[in-house]
XYZ file of N, CA and C in Angstrom:
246
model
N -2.888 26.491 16.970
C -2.122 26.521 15.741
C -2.588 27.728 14.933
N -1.779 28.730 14.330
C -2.062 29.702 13.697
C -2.227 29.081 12.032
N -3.380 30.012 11.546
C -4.154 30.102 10.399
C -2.524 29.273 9.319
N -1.214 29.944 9.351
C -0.034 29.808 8.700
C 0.347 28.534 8.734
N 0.212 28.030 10.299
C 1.009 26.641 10.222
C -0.418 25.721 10.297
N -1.487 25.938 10.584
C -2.711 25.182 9.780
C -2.213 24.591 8.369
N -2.007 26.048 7.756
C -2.351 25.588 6.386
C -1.070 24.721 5.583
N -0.184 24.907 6.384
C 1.336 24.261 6.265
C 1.023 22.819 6.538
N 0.857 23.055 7.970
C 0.139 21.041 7.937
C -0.617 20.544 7.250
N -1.814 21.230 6.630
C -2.672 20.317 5.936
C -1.788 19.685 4.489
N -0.808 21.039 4.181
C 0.084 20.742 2.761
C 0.790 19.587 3.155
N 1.282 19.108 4.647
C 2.068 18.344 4.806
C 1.864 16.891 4.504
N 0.333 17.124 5.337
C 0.116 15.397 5.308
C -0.816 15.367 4.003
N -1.281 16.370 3.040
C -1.731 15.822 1.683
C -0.166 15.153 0.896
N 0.534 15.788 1.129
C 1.926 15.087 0.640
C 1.862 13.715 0.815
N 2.056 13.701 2.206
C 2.613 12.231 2.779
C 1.101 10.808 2.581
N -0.218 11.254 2.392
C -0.995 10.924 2.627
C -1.200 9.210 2.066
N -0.131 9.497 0.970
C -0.388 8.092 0.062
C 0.445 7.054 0.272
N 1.412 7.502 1.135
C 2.363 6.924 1.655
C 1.939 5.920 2.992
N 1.170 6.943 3.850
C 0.629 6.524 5.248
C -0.704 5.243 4.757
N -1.010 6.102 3.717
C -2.091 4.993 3.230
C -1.526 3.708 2.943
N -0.221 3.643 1.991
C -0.204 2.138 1.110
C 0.619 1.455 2.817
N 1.375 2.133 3.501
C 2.004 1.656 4.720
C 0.767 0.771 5.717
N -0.426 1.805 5.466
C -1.355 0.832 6.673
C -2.403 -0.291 5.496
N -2.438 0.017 4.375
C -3.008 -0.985 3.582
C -2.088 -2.261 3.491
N -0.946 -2.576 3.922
C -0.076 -3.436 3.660
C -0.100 -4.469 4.598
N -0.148 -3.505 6.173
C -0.742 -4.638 7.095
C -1.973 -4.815 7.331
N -3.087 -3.668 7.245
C -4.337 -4.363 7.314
C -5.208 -5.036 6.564
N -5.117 -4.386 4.638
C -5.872 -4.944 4.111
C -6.966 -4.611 3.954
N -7.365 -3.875 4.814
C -9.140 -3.517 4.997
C -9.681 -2.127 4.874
N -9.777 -1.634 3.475
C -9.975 -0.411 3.583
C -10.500 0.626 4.260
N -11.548 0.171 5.183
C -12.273 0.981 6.190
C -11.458 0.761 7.429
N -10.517 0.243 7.946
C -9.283 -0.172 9.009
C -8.263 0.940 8.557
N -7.925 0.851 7.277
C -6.955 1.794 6.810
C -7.620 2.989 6.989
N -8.338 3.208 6.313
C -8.868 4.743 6.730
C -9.441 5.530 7.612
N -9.519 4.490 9.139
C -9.622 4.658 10.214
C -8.102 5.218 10.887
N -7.240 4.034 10.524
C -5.642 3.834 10.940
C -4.795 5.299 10.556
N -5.155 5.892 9.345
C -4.681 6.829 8.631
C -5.134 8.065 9.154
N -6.834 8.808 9.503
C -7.319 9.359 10.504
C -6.304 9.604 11.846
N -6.222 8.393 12.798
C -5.495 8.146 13.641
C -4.504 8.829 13.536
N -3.012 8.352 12.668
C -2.162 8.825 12.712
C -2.023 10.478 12.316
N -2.880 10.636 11.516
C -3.075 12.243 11.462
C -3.027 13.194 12.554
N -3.545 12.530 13.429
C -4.358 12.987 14.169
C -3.398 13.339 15.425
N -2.420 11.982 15.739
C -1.346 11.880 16.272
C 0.083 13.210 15.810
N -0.037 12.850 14.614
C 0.718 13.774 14.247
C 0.186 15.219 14.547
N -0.664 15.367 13.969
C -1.152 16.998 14.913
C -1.079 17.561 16.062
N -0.950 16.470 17.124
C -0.487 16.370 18.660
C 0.391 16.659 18.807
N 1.526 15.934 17.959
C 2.692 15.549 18.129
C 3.998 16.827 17.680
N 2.872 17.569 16.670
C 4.150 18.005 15.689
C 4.821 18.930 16.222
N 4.685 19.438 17.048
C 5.819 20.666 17.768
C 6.574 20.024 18.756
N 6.688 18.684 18.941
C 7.752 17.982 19.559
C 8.966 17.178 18.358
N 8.413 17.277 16.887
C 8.861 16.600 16.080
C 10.378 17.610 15.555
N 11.399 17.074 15.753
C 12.686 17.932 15.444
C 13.226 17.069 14.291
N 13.392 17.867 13.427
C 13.930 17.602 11.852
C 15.440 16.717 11.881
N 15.970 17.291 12.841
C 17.106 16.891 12.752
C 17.496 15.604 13.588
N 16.662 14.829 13.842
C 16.288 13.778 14.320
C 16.153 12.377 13.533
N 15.525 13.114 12.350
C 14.834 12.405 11.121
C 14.040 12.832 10.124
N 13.411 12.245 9.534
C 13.098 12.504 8.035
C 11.137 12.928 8.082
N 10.402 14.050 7.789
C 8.933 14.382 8.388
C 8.612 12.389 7.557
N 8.620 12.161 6.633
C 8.387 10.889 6.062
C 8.461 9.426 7.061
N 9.856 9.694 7.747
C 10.024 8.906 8.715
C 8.713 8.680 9.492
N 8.983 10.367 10.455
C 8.216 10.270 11.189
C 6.663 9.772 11.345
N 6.263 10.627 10.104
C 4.645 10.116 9.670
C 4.779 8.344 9.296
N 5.414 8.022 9.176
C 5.363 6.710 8.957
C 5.831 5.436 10.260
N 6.477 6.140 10.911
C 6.388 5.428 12.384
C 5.427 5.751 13.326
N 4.044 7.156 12.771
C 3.045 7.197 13.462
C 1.691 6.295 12.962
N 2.053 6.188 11.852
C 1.188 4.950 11.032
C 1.399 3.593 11.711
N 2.738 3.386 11.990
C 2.774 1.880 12.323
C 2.288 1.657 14.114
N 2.570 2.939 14.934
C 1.846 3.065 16.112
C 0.744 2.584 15.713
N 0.044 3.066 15.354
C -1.435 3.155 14.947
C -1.786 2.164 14.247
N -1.607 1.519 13.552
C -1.590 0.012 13.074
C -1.446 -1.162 13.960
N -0.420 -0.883 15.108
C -0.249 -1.676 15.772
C -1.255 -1.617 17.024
N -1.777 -0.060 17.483
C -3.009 0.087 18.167
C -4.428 -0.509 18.278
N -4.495 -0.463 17.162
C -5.507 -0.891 16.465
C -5.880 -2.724 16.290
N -4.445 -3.469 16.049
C -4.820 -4.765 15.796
C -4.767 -5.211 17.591
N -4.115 -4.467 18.416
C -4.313 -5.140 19.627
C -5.884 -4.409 19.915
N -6.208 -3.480 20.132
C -7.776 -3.082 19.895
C -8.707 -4.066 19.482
N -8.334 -4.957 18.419
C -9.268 -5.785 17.323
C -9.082 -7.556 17.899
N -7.914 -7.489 18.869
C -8.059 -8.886 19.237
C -8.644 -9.309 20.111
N -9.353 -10.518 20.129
C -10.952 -11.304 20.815
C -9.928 -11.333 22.502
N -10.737 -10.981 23.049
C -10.282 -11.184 24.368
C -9.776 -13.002 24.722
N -9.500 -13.194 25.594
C -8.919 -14.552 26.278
C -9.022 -14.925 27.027
C-alpha cells in the first residue's frame, strides 16, 4: 500500500470507527471482546479493500458486515466445546 492510500485508510476507518465499535458492543457487551472484534475487522478490511467495489455498496456497509463476520468469528471461537 502506498504512503497515499495508507494514509487514506487510516482516515477511513477513524471515520467509521464508532460505528464498528457500537455494532460489536451491541452483541458482545464486553469491552475487551469489542476491542479485540474491532482490531479484527480492521484488519480484515485492510485485506480486503482492493476487492471492495463502491458500486456494490455503501464503504459503511461494508465495514459493518466485516464487524459482524468478526463478531460472529469470535462467539463460535468462545463456545465450550461438546
Amino acid at each position: 500500500m502506498s504512503r497515499g492510500d495508507e494514509a487514506a485508510f487510516r482516515d477511513l476507518l477513524a471515520r467509521y470507527r464508532s460505528t464498528m465499535y457500537e455494532t460489536a458492543y451491541a452483541a458482545l457487551l464486553d469491552p475487551e471482546q469489542v476491542d479485540a472484534t474491532v482490531a479484527d475487522a480492521f484488519a480484515e478490511a485492510r485485506r480486503t479493500a482492493a476487492g471492495f467495489l463502491d458500486s456494490l455498496g455503501s464503504v459503511s456497509g461494508w465495514l459493518t458486515h466485516l464487524t459482524r463476520l468478526c463478531i460472529a468469528a469470535r462467539r463460535r471461537s468462545g463456545r465450550p466445546a461438546t
